[in-house]
Every structure is written in structure tokens, then in C-alpha cells.
PDB file of C-alpha atoms in Angstrom:
ATOM      1  CA  MET A 100     225.291 241.343  39.340  1.00 52.00           C
ATOM      2  CA  LYS A 101     226.193 244.337  37.160  1.00 50.00           C
ATOM      3  CA  LYS A 102     229.542 244.511  38.870  1.00 46.00           C
ATOM      4  CA  MET A 103     230.200 240.844  38.070  1.00 42.00           C
ATOM      5  CA  HIS A 104     229.258 241.469  34.439  1.00 44.00           C
ATOM      6  CA  ARG A 105     231.697 244.378  34.280  1.00 52.00           C
ATOM      7  CA  ILE A 106     234.445 242.251  35.808  1.00 41.00           C
ATOM      8  CA  GLY A 107     233.708 239.435  33.356  1.00 39.00           C
ATOM      9  CA  ALA A 108     233.729 241.820  30.416  1.00 41.00           C
ATOM     10  CA  GLY A 109     236.989 243.308  31.616  1.00 45.00           C
ATOM     11  CA  LEU A 110     238.604 239.890  31.953  1.00 39.00           C
ATOM     12  CA  LEU A 111     237.381 238.892  28.491  1.00 43.00           C
ATOM     13  CA  ALA A 112     238.756 242.094  26.964  1.00 48.00           C
ATOM     14  CA  THR A 113     242.090 241.565  28.717  1.00 64.00           C
ATOM     15  CA  GLY A 114     242.215 237.986  27.471  1.00 59.00           C
ATOM     16  CA  LEU A 115     241.565 239.026  23.888  1.00 65.00           C
ATOM     17  CA  LEU A 116     244.210 241.725  24.110  1.00 76.00           C
ATOM     18  CA  CYS A 117     246.813 239.262  25.335  1.00 80.00           C
ATOM     19  CA  TYR A 118     245.710 236.494  22.965  1.00 92.00           C
ATOM     20  CA  SER A 119     245.699 238.376  19.677  1.00 93.00           C
ATOM     21  CA  LEU A 120     245.666 242.166  19.596  1.00 91.00           C
ATOM     22  CA  ILE A 121     248.876 242.762  21.527  1.00 92.00           C
ATOM     23  CA  PRO A 122     250.853 240.054  19.645  1.00 92.00           C
ATOM     24  CA  SER A 123     249.593 241.334  16.265  1.00 95.00           C
ATOM     25  CA  GLU A 124     250.179 245.032  16.797  1.00 94.00           C
ATOM     26  CA  GLY A 125     253.237 244.571  18.995  1.00 95.00           C
ATOM     27  CA  LEU A 126     255.110 242.437  16.472  1.00 96.00           C
ATOM     28  CA  LYS A 127     254.296 244.806  13.599  1.00 96.00           C
ATOM     29  CA  TYR A 128     255.523 247.738  15.682  1.00 96.00           C
ATOM     30  CA  LEU A 129     258.758 245.967  16.602  1.00 96.00           C
ATOM     31  CA  TRP A 130     259.342 244.968  12.961  1.00 96.00           C
ATOM     32  CA  LYS A 131     259.069 248.550  11.742  1.00 95.00           C
ATOM     33  CA  ARG A 132     261.140 249.878  14.625  1.00 96.00           C
ATOM     34  CA  ARG A 133     263.994 247.469  13.845  1.00 95.00           C
ATOM     35  CA  SER A 134     263.848 248.349  10.165  1.00 95.00           C
ATOM     36  CA  ARG A 135     264.098 252.083  10.855  1.00 94.00           C
ATOM     37  CA  LYS A 136     266.926 251.523  13.310  1.00 93.00           C
ATOM     38  CA  LYS A 137     268.914 249.509  10.760  1.00 91.00           C
ATOM     39  CA  SER A 138     268.279 252.122   8.103  1.00 91.00           C
ATOM     40  CA  ARG A 139     269.459 254.999  10.310  1.00 89.00           C
ATOM     41  CA  ALA A 140     272.577 253.027  11.199  1.00 85.00           C
ATOM     42  CA  GLY A 141     273.335 252.480   7.517  1.00 84.00           C
ATOM     43  CA  ALA A 142     273.238 248.707   7.974  1.00 76.00           C
ATOM     44  CA  ALA A 143     270.605 248.077   5.306  1.00 78.00           C
ATOM     45  CA  GLY A 144     272.481 249.461   2.318  1.00 86.00           C
ATOM     46  CA  LYS A 145     270.217 250.561  -0.521  1.00 93.00           C
ATOM     47  CA  ARG A 146     268.260 247.308  -0.604  1.00 96.00           C
ATOM     48  CA  LEU A 147     264.500 247.072  -0.930  1.00 97.00           C
ATOM     49  CA  TYR A 148     262.279 244.018  -0.534  1.00 98.00           C
ATOM     50  CA  LEU A 149     259.304 243.963  -2.876  1.00 98.00           C
ATOM     51  CA  THR A 150     256.508 241.660  -1.679  1.00 98.00           C
ATOM     52  CA  PHE A 151     253.042 240.850  -2.992  1.00 98.00           C
ATOM     53  CA  ASP A 152     249.988 239.437  -1.221  1.00 98.00           C
ATOM     54  CA  ASP A 153     246.610 237.943  -2.154  1.00 97.00           C
ATOM     55  CA  GLY A 154     247.502 236.322  -5.479  1.00 97.00           C
ATOM     56  CA  PRO A 155     248.113 234.738  -7.771  1.00 98.00           C
ATOM     57  CA  ASP A 156     245.581 236.346 -10.074  1.00 97.00           C
ATOM     58  CA  LYS A 157     245.022 234.853 -13.512  1.00 95.00           C
ATOM     59  CA  GLU A 158     245.042 238.226 -15.255  1.00 93.00           C
ATOM     60  CA  TYR A 159     247.310 240.539 -13.273  1.00 97.00           C
ATOM     61  CA  THR A 160     250.022 238.343 -11.757  1.00 98.00           C
ATOM     62  CA  GLY A 161     251.274 237.463 -15.226  1.00 98.00           C
ATOM     63  CA  GLN A 162     251.513 241.155 -16.117  1.00 97.00           C
ATOM     64  CA  LEU A 163     253.431 241.807 -12.916  1.00 98.00           C
ATOM     65  CA  LEU A 164     255.853 238.953 -13.559  1.00 98.00           C
ATOM     66  CA  LYS A 165     256.519 240.303 -17.032  1.00 98.00           C
ATOM     67  CA  LEU A 166     257.313 243.744 -15.598  1.00 98.00           C
ATOM     68  CA  LEU A 167     259.637 242.343 -12.933  1.00 98.00           C
ATOM     69  CA  LYS A 168     261.470 240.272 -15.527  1.00 98.00           C
ATOM     70  CA  GLU A 169     261.928 243.357 -17.684  1.00 98.00           C
ATOM     71  CA  TYR A 170     263.901 245.025 -14.867  1.00 98.00           C
ATOM     72  CA  GLY A 171     265.575 241.875 -13.556  1.00 98.00           C
ATOM     73  CA  ILE A 172     263.878 242.221 -10.156  1.00 98.00           C
ATOM     74  CA  LYS A 173     263.302 239.284  -7.823  1.00 98.00           C
ATOM     75  CA  ALA A 174     260.309 239.628  -5.505  1.00 98.00           C
ATOM     76  CA  SER A 175     258.516 237.621  -2.822  1.00 98.00           C
ATOM     77  CA  PHE A 176     254.955 236.407  -3.361  1.00 98.00           C
ATOM     78  CA  PHE A 177     252.764 235.481  -0.393  1.00 98.00           C
ATOM     79  CA  VAL A 178     250.110 233.446  -2.090  1.00 98.00           C
ATOM     80  CA  VAL A 179     246.624 232.346  -1.054  1.00 98.00           C
ATOM     81  CA  ALA A 180     246.560 228.551  -1.365  1.00 98.00           C
ATOM     82  CA  GLU A 181     243.150 228.436  -3.055  1.00 98.00           C
ATOM     83  CA  PHE A 182     244.307 230.857  -5.751  1.00 98.00           C
ATOM     84  CA  ALA A 183     247.577 228.988  -6.153  1.00 98.00           C
ATOM     85  CA  ARG A 184     245.669 225.751  -6.847  1.00 98.00           C
ATOM     86  CA  GLU A 185     243.614 227.573  -9.496  1.00 97.00           C
ATOM     87  CA  ASN A 186     246.748 228.986 -11.183  1.00 98.00           C
ATOM     88  CA  PRO A 187     249.545 226.402 -10.975  1.00 98.00           C
ATOM     89  CA  GLU A 188     251.142 227.763 -14.152  1.00 98.00           C
ATOM     90  CA  LEU A 189     251.756 231.097 -12.387  1.00 98.00           C
ATOM     91  CA  ILE A 190     253.368 229.361  -9.413  1.00 98.00           C
ATOM     92  CA  GLU A 191     255.625 227.474 -11.828  1.00 98.00           C
ATOM     93  CA  ARG A 192     256.505 230.719 -13.571  1.00 98.00           C
ATOM     94  CA  MET A 193     257.390 232.381 -10.252  1.00 98.00           C
ATOM     95  CA  LYS A 194     259.762 229.521  -9.484  1.00 98.00           C
ATOM     96  CA  GLU A 195     261.340 229.527 -12.943  1.00 98.00           C
ATOM     97  CA  GLU A 196     261.944 233.286 -12.821  1.00 98.00           C
ATOM     98  CA  GLY A 197     263.603 233.163  -9.406  1.00 98.00           C
ATOM     99  CA  HIS A 198     260.975 234.655  -7.106  1.00 98.00           C
ATOM    100  CA  LEU A 199     260.371 233.590  -3.513  1.00 98.00           C
ATOM    101  CA  ILE A 200     257.029 231.970  -2.711  1.00 98.00           C
ATOM    102  CA  GLY A 201     255.548 232.137   0.774  1.00 98.00           C
ATOM    103  CA  ILE A 202     252.089 231.473   2.151  1.00 98.00           C
ATOM    104  CA  HIS A 203     249.250 233.870   2.973  1.00 98.00           C
ATOM    105  CA  SER A 204     246.626 231.425   4.343  1.00 98.00           C
ATOM    106  CA  VAL A 205     244.292 229.010   2.571  1.00 98.00           C
ATOM    107  CA  SER A 206     241.477 231.437   1.712  1.00 97.00           C
ATOM    108  CA  HIS A 207     242.486 234.772   3.267  1.00 95.00           C
ATOM    109  CA  LYS A 208     240.487 234.401   6.470  1.00 94.00           C
ATOM    110  CA  ASN A 209     241.287 236.558   9.478  1.00 91.00           C
ATOM    111  CA  ALA A 210     243.002 234.569  12.255  1.00 89.00           C
ATOM    112  CA  LEU A 211     242.753 237.320  14.872  1.00 87.00           C
ATOM    113  CA  PHE A 212     240.305 235.548  17.203  1.00 88.00           C
ATOM    114  CA  ARG A 213     240.549 232.026  15.807  1.00 93.00           C
ATOM    115  CA  GLY A 214     241.490 229.021  17.887  1.00 94.00           C
ATOM    116  CA  ARG A 215     244.185 226.381  17.820  1.00 96.00           C
ATOM    117  CA  LYS A 216     242.519 224.023  15.327  1.00 97.00           C
ATOM    118  CA  PHE A 217     241.904 226.741  12.757  1.00 97.00           C
ATOM    119  CA  VAL A 218     245.464 228.072  12.947  1.00 97.00           C
ATOM    120  CA  ARG A 219     247.065 224.644  12.699  1.00 98.00           C
ATOM    121  CA  ARG A 220     244.826 223.541   9.820  1.00 98.00           C
ATOM    122  CA  ASP A 221     245.288 226.796   7.894  1.00 98.00           C
ATOM    123  CA  LEU A 222     249.078 226.650   8.066  1.00 98.00           C
ATOM    124  CA  LYS A 223     249.318 222.918   7.353  1.00 98.00           C
ATOM    125  CA  GLN A 224     246.949 223.055   4.380  1.00 98.00           C
ATOM    126  CA  SER A 225     248.687 226.122   2.947  1.00 98.00           C
ATOM    127  CA  MET A 226     252.080 224.463   3.177  1.00 98.00           C
ATOM    128  CA  ALA A 227     250.745 221.203   1.740  1.00 98.00           C
ATOM    129  CA  ALA A 228     249.138 222.939  -1.239  1.00 98.00           C
ATOM    130  CA  LEU A 229     252.376 224.719  -2.135  1.00 98.00           C
ATOM    131  CA  GLY A 230     254.416 221.616  -1.393  1.00 98.00           C
ATOM    132  CA  GLU A 231     252.424 219.732  -4.022  1.00 97.00           C
ATOM    133  CA  MET A 232     253.611 222.365  -6.503  1.00 97.00           C
ATOM    134  CA  GLY A 233     257.247 221.872  -5.558  1.00 97.00           C
ATOM    135  CA  CYS A 234     257.582 224.858  -3.213  1.00 97.00           C
ATOM    136  CA  GLN A 235     259.502 224.459   0.028  1.00 94.00           C
ATOM    137  CA  VAL A 236     257.765 227.194   1.988  1.00 97.00           C
ATOM    138  CA  ARG A 237     259.583 228.887   4.870  1.00 98.00           C
ATOM    139  CA  GLU A 238     257.926 232.317   5.030  1.00 98.00           C
ATOM    140  CA  TYR A 239     254.417 233.249   6.174  1.00 98.00           C
ATOM    141  CA  ARG A 240     252.567 236.548   6.143  1.00 98.00           C
ATOM    142  CA  PRO A 241     249.243 236.445   8.004  1.00 98.00           C
ATOM    143  CA  PRO A 242     246.300 238.180   6.299  1.00 97.00           C
ATOM    144  CA  TRP A 243     246.107 241.819   7.490  1.00 95.00           C
ATOM    145  CA  GLY A 244     249.078 241.001   9.733  1.00 96.00           C
ATOM    146  CA  HIS A 245     246.622 239.508  12.240  1.00 96.00           C
ATOM    147  CA  LEU A 246     247.698 236.592  14.382  1.00 96.00           C
ATOM    148  CA  ASN A 247     247.366 235.116  17.854  1.00 96.00           C
ATOM    149  CA  LEU A 248     249.406 233.122  20.330  1.00 96.00           C
ATOM    150  CA  TRP A 249     248.664 229.856  18.507  1.00 97.00           C
ATOM    151  CA  THR A 250     250.032 231.388  15.319  1.00 97.00           C
ATOM    152  CA  LEU A 251     253.320 232.056  17.077  1.00 97.00           C
ATOM    153  CA  TYR A 252     253.372 228.528  18.492  1.00 97.00           C
ATOM    154  CA  TYR A 253     252.705 226.768  15.194  1.00 98.00           C
ATOM    155  CA  CYS A 254     255.026 228.985  13.178  1.00 98.00           C
ATOM    156  CA  ARG A 255     257.780 227.902  15.526  1.00 97.00           C
ATOM    157  CA  ARG A 256     256.735 224.239  15.313  1.00 98.00           C
ATOM    158  CA  MET A 257     256.534 224.331  11.508  1.00 98.00           C
ATOM    159  CA  ASN A 258     259.733 226.339  11.061  1.00 98.00           C
ATOM    160  CA  LEU A 259     257.923 229.270   9.446  1.00 98.00           C
ATOM    161  CA  LYS A 260     259.281 232.800   9.550  1.00 98.00           C
ATOM    162  CA  LEU A 261     256.717 235.548  10.115  1.00 98.00           C
ATOM    163  CA  ILE A 262     257.020 238.341   7.561  1.00 98.00           C
ATOM    164  CA  PHE A 263     255.505 241.792   8.107  1.00 98.00           C
ATOM    165  CA  TRP A 264     256.191 245.028   6.208  1.00 98.00           C
ATOM    166  CA  ASP A 265     257.407 248.608   6.501  1.00 98.00           C
ATOM    167  CA  VAL A 266     255.733 250.331   3.563  1.00 98.00           C
ATOM    168  CA  MET A 267     252.209 250.137   2.179  1.00 97.00           C
ATOM    169  CA  ALA A 268     250.505 252.252  -0.472  1.00 97.00           C
ATOM    170  CA  HIS A 269     246.884 251.149   0.160  1.00 96.00           C
ATOM    171  CA  ASP A 270     246.896 249.792  -3.374  1.00 97.00           C
ATOM    172  CA  TRP A 271     243.869 247.575  -2.685  1.00 95.00           C
ATOM    173  CA  SER A 272     241.584 250.603  -2.294  1.00 96.00           C
ATOM    174  CA  ALA A 273     239.382 251.942  -5.098  1.00 94.00           C
ATOM    175  CA  ARG A 274     240.270 255.448  -3.893  1.00 95.00           C
ATOM    176  CA  GLU A 275     243.874 255.009  -4.994  1.00 96.00           C
ATOM    177  CA  THR A 276     245.082 255.742  -8.514  1.00 96.00           C
ATOM    178  CA  GLU A 277     248.209 254.652 -10.362  1.00 97.00           C
ATOM    179  CA  LYS A 278     249.726 258.048  -9.608  1.00 97.00           C
ATOM    180  CA  SER A 279     248.832 258.077  -5.904  1.00 98.00           C
ATOM    181  CA  ILE A 280     250.271 254.597  -5.409  1.00 98.00           C
ATOM    182  CA  GLU A 281     253.458 255.652  -7.188  1.00 98.00           C
ATOM    183  CA  LYS A 282     253.758 258.787  -5.053  1.00 98.00           C
ATOM    184  CA  LYS A 283     253.244 256.884  -1.798  1.00 98.00           C
ATOM    185  CA  LEU A 284     255.884 254.328  -2.724  1.00 98.00           C
ATOM    186  CA  LEU A 285     258.484 256.903  -3.709  1.00 98.00           C
ATOM    187  CA  ARG A 286     257.786 259.008  -0.637  1.00 98.00           C
ATOM    188  CA  ARG A 287     257.682 256.201   1.925  1.00 97.00           C
ATOM    189  CA  VAL A 288     260.526 253.873   0.944  1.00 97.00           C
ATOM    190  CA  PHE A 289     263.818 253.918   2.811  1.00 97.00           C
ATOM    191  CA  PRO A 290     266.924 251.722   2.686  1.00 96.00           C
ATOM    192  CA  GLY A 291     266.067 248.225   3.875  1.00 96.00           C
ATOM    193  CA  ALA A 292     262.288 248.681   3.627  1.00 97.00           C
ATOM    194  CA  VAL A 293     259.930 245.777   3.026  1.00 98.00           C
ATOM    195  CA  ILE A 294     257.227 246.952   0.604  1.00 98.00           C
ATOM    196  CA  CYS A 295     253.823 245.267   0.719  1.00 98.00           C
ATOM    197  CA  LEU A 296     251.668 245.430  -2.415  1.00 98.00           C
ATOM    198  CA  HIS A 297     248.933 243.216  -3.835  1.00 98.00           C
ATOM    199  CA  ASP A 298     248.707 241.238  -7.075  1.00 97.00           C
ATOM    200  CA  GLY A 299     245.255 239.821  -6.283  1.00 95.00           C
ATOM    201  CA  ARG A 300     241.861 240.773  -4.857  1.00 91.00           C
ATOM    202  CA  GLY A 301     241.276 244.454  -3.987  1.00 89.00           C
ATOM    203  CA  GLU A 302     238.586 246.871  -5.164  1.00 89.00           C
ATOM    204  CA  ALA A 303     237.759 247.809  -8.770  1.00 88.00           C
ATOM    205  CA  GLU A 304     240.630 245.937 -10.481  1.00 92.00           C
ATOM    206  CA  ALA A 305     243.099 247.147  -7.881  1.00 95.00           C
ATOM    207  CA  PRO A 306     246.031 244.983  -9.076  1.00 96.00           C
ATOM    208  CA  LYS A 307     245.892 246.684 -12.472  1.00 96.00           C
ATOM    209  CA  ARG A 308     246.645 250.034 -10.813  1.00 97.00           C
ATOM    210  CA  THR A 309     249.431 248.447  -8.787  1.00 98.00           C
ATOM    211  CA  VAL A 310     251.159 247.106 -11.905  1.00 98.00           C
ATOM    212  CA  GLU A 311     250.926 250.471 -13.639  1.00 97.00           C
ATOM    213  CA  ALA A 312     252.189 252.315 -10.554  1.00 98.00           C
ATOM    214  CA  LEU A 313     255.212 250.007 -10.456  1.00 98.00           C
ATOM    215  CA  ARG A 314     255.797 250.595 -14.145  1.00 98.00           C
ATOM    216  CA  ARG A 315     256.322 254.244 -13.203  1.00 97.00           C
ATOM    217  CA  ALA A 316     258.109 253.768  -9.863  1.00 98.00           C
ATOM    218  CA  LEU A 317     260.589 250.951 -10.511  1.00 98.00           C
ATOM    219  CA  PRO A 318     262.849 252.795 -12.984  1.00 98.00           C
ATOM    220  CA  ILE A 319     262.959 255.765 -10.616  1.00 98.00           C
ATOM    221  CA  LEU A 320     263.971 253.611  -7.656  1.00 98.00           C
ATOM    222  CA  LEU A 321     266.603 251.822  -9.711  1.00 98.00           C
ATOM    223  CA  GLU A 322     267.958 255.154 -10.890  1.00 97.00           C
ATOM    224  CA  GLN A 323     268.210 256.234  -7.243  1.00 97.00           C
ATOM    225  CA  GLY A 324     270.545 253.292  -6.647  1.00 97.00           C
ATOM    226  CA  TYR A 325     268.168 250.852  -4.975  1.00 97.00           C
ATOM    227  CA  THR A 326     268.458 247.124  -5.526  1.00 97.00           C
ATOM    228  CA  PHE A 327     265.792 244.509  -4.855  1.00 98.00           C
ATOM    229  CA  GLU A 328     266.159 241.257  -2.920  1.00 97.00           C
ATOM    230  CA  ARG A 329     263.964 238.372  -1.847  1.00 98.00           C
ATOM    231  CA  MET A 330     262.758 237.956   1.716  1.00 98.00           C
ATOM    232  CA  ASP A 331     264.858 234.869   2.304  1.00 96.00           C
ATOM    233  CA  GLY A 332     267.840 237.216   2.210  1.00 92.00           C
ATOM    234  CA  TYR A 333     266.309 239.620   4.718  1.00 92.00           C
ATOM    235  CA  GLU A 334     268.073 240.084   8.030  1.00 81.00           C
ATOM    236  CA  GLY A 335     265.615 241.648  10.474  1.00 69.00           C
TER     237      GLY A 335
END
């Protein structure tokens, strides 16, 4: 009996690995590997892709948009549908100022071990919510980068492009300061890198530190010759 339990547990673990963990971690690994390869080959130029998750936030997203406008930078926002419904004026402002809007789930729930119905409903409702605000969504970033085989299936069916990242600065953490976020960004970026930051949620007013870190980092990156593009211009 114990042997059967061990076999069953082993089969379950193998199934979970194949269903979600391997697709999630494998795709993120391949994304970063391709990005580094392009950068080493000089194929990425001095472009950077600035992306934001978990918003929009009533207080901080507006501050971020003001900063981006000051430097003429276009970014990509992966928004949580519930927050988008609460802040339609910020979605309209993103559109007017030329930013890309993608989806980041309905309510930021982890899809790692979810089933077909959850995945389909989450994507459809996210797209519908943004569609009602005049956004033709084509890009999707799963919360925490977690997905499963149904995610891959429905992204293909719904013509959604999965977007991961190359650079993070752990800006959601209360342990990070404006200065530490700035230092991580400046140290970790490379030509062609997709930068993932957050304009919503996070610990202890995290987005406030992110905005201030960018206020320090953006002029330095621009001075170094970097330009910023939206994710719909990204060639992975």
C-alpha cells in the first residue's frame, strides 16, 4: 500500500510539473536566453522596454504617467481588470499619451494550478473589460509569470502574445528603497531588455518608491543612449 501511495504521489508530482511548473519556468528561461543572445549579437540596438504590472493605481499611476510624459517615454502597462474598471480615466490617459495596454488577469490570482474554466474565464473577462474601454488587447502577462498548458492553449485561441521580462528590481518589496531600486535597474539593464516594474499593489506604498527610483534612473539611461519602445514593437 505504501508503495502504491509513493507511486501515486510521484505521478501526481510529475503531472503538476508537466502541467504548470515546467511551462512557467521553461518559457521564462527561454525568454531571457533569447534576449541575452540578441543583445550579445548586437541585434537589439540600445532599446529598452519599460513595462508595469498590477495597476492602475488611483494615486501612483498618474504620477508615473506624468513622469513618462516629461521624458517622452512610451511604456507598456499590464493592467488588472478590476483596477482598470475602478480607474477608467487612467486607462483613457494611457491611450491618449500613446502607451500600450495589455492584460494582467481579472484580480491578480495565481493560475499555476488552475483548470481550464478558470483560465478561459480570466482571459475572456480581462479582454472584455478592457475592450469596453476601447482597448484592443493583444498582449498578456500572467501574474508572477505563472501559467499552465491551458494558458498556452487559450492564448493561442485568443490571439494573445505572452510577455515575460528580463529585468526586475523587486520594487514591490518593503525592503527596497528608491536608491536600491535605481541601482538594480542601472546595474541589470542591457540592450533589448524588458524591464518589469509595478505601478500598483506592493508593500508599504511600493509604487511611490518605484516612481522616485525612475525619476533618478531615467535621465541616466537616456544619457547613456538608450531609447524606450512599447512591447508591440518587441521582436523576441
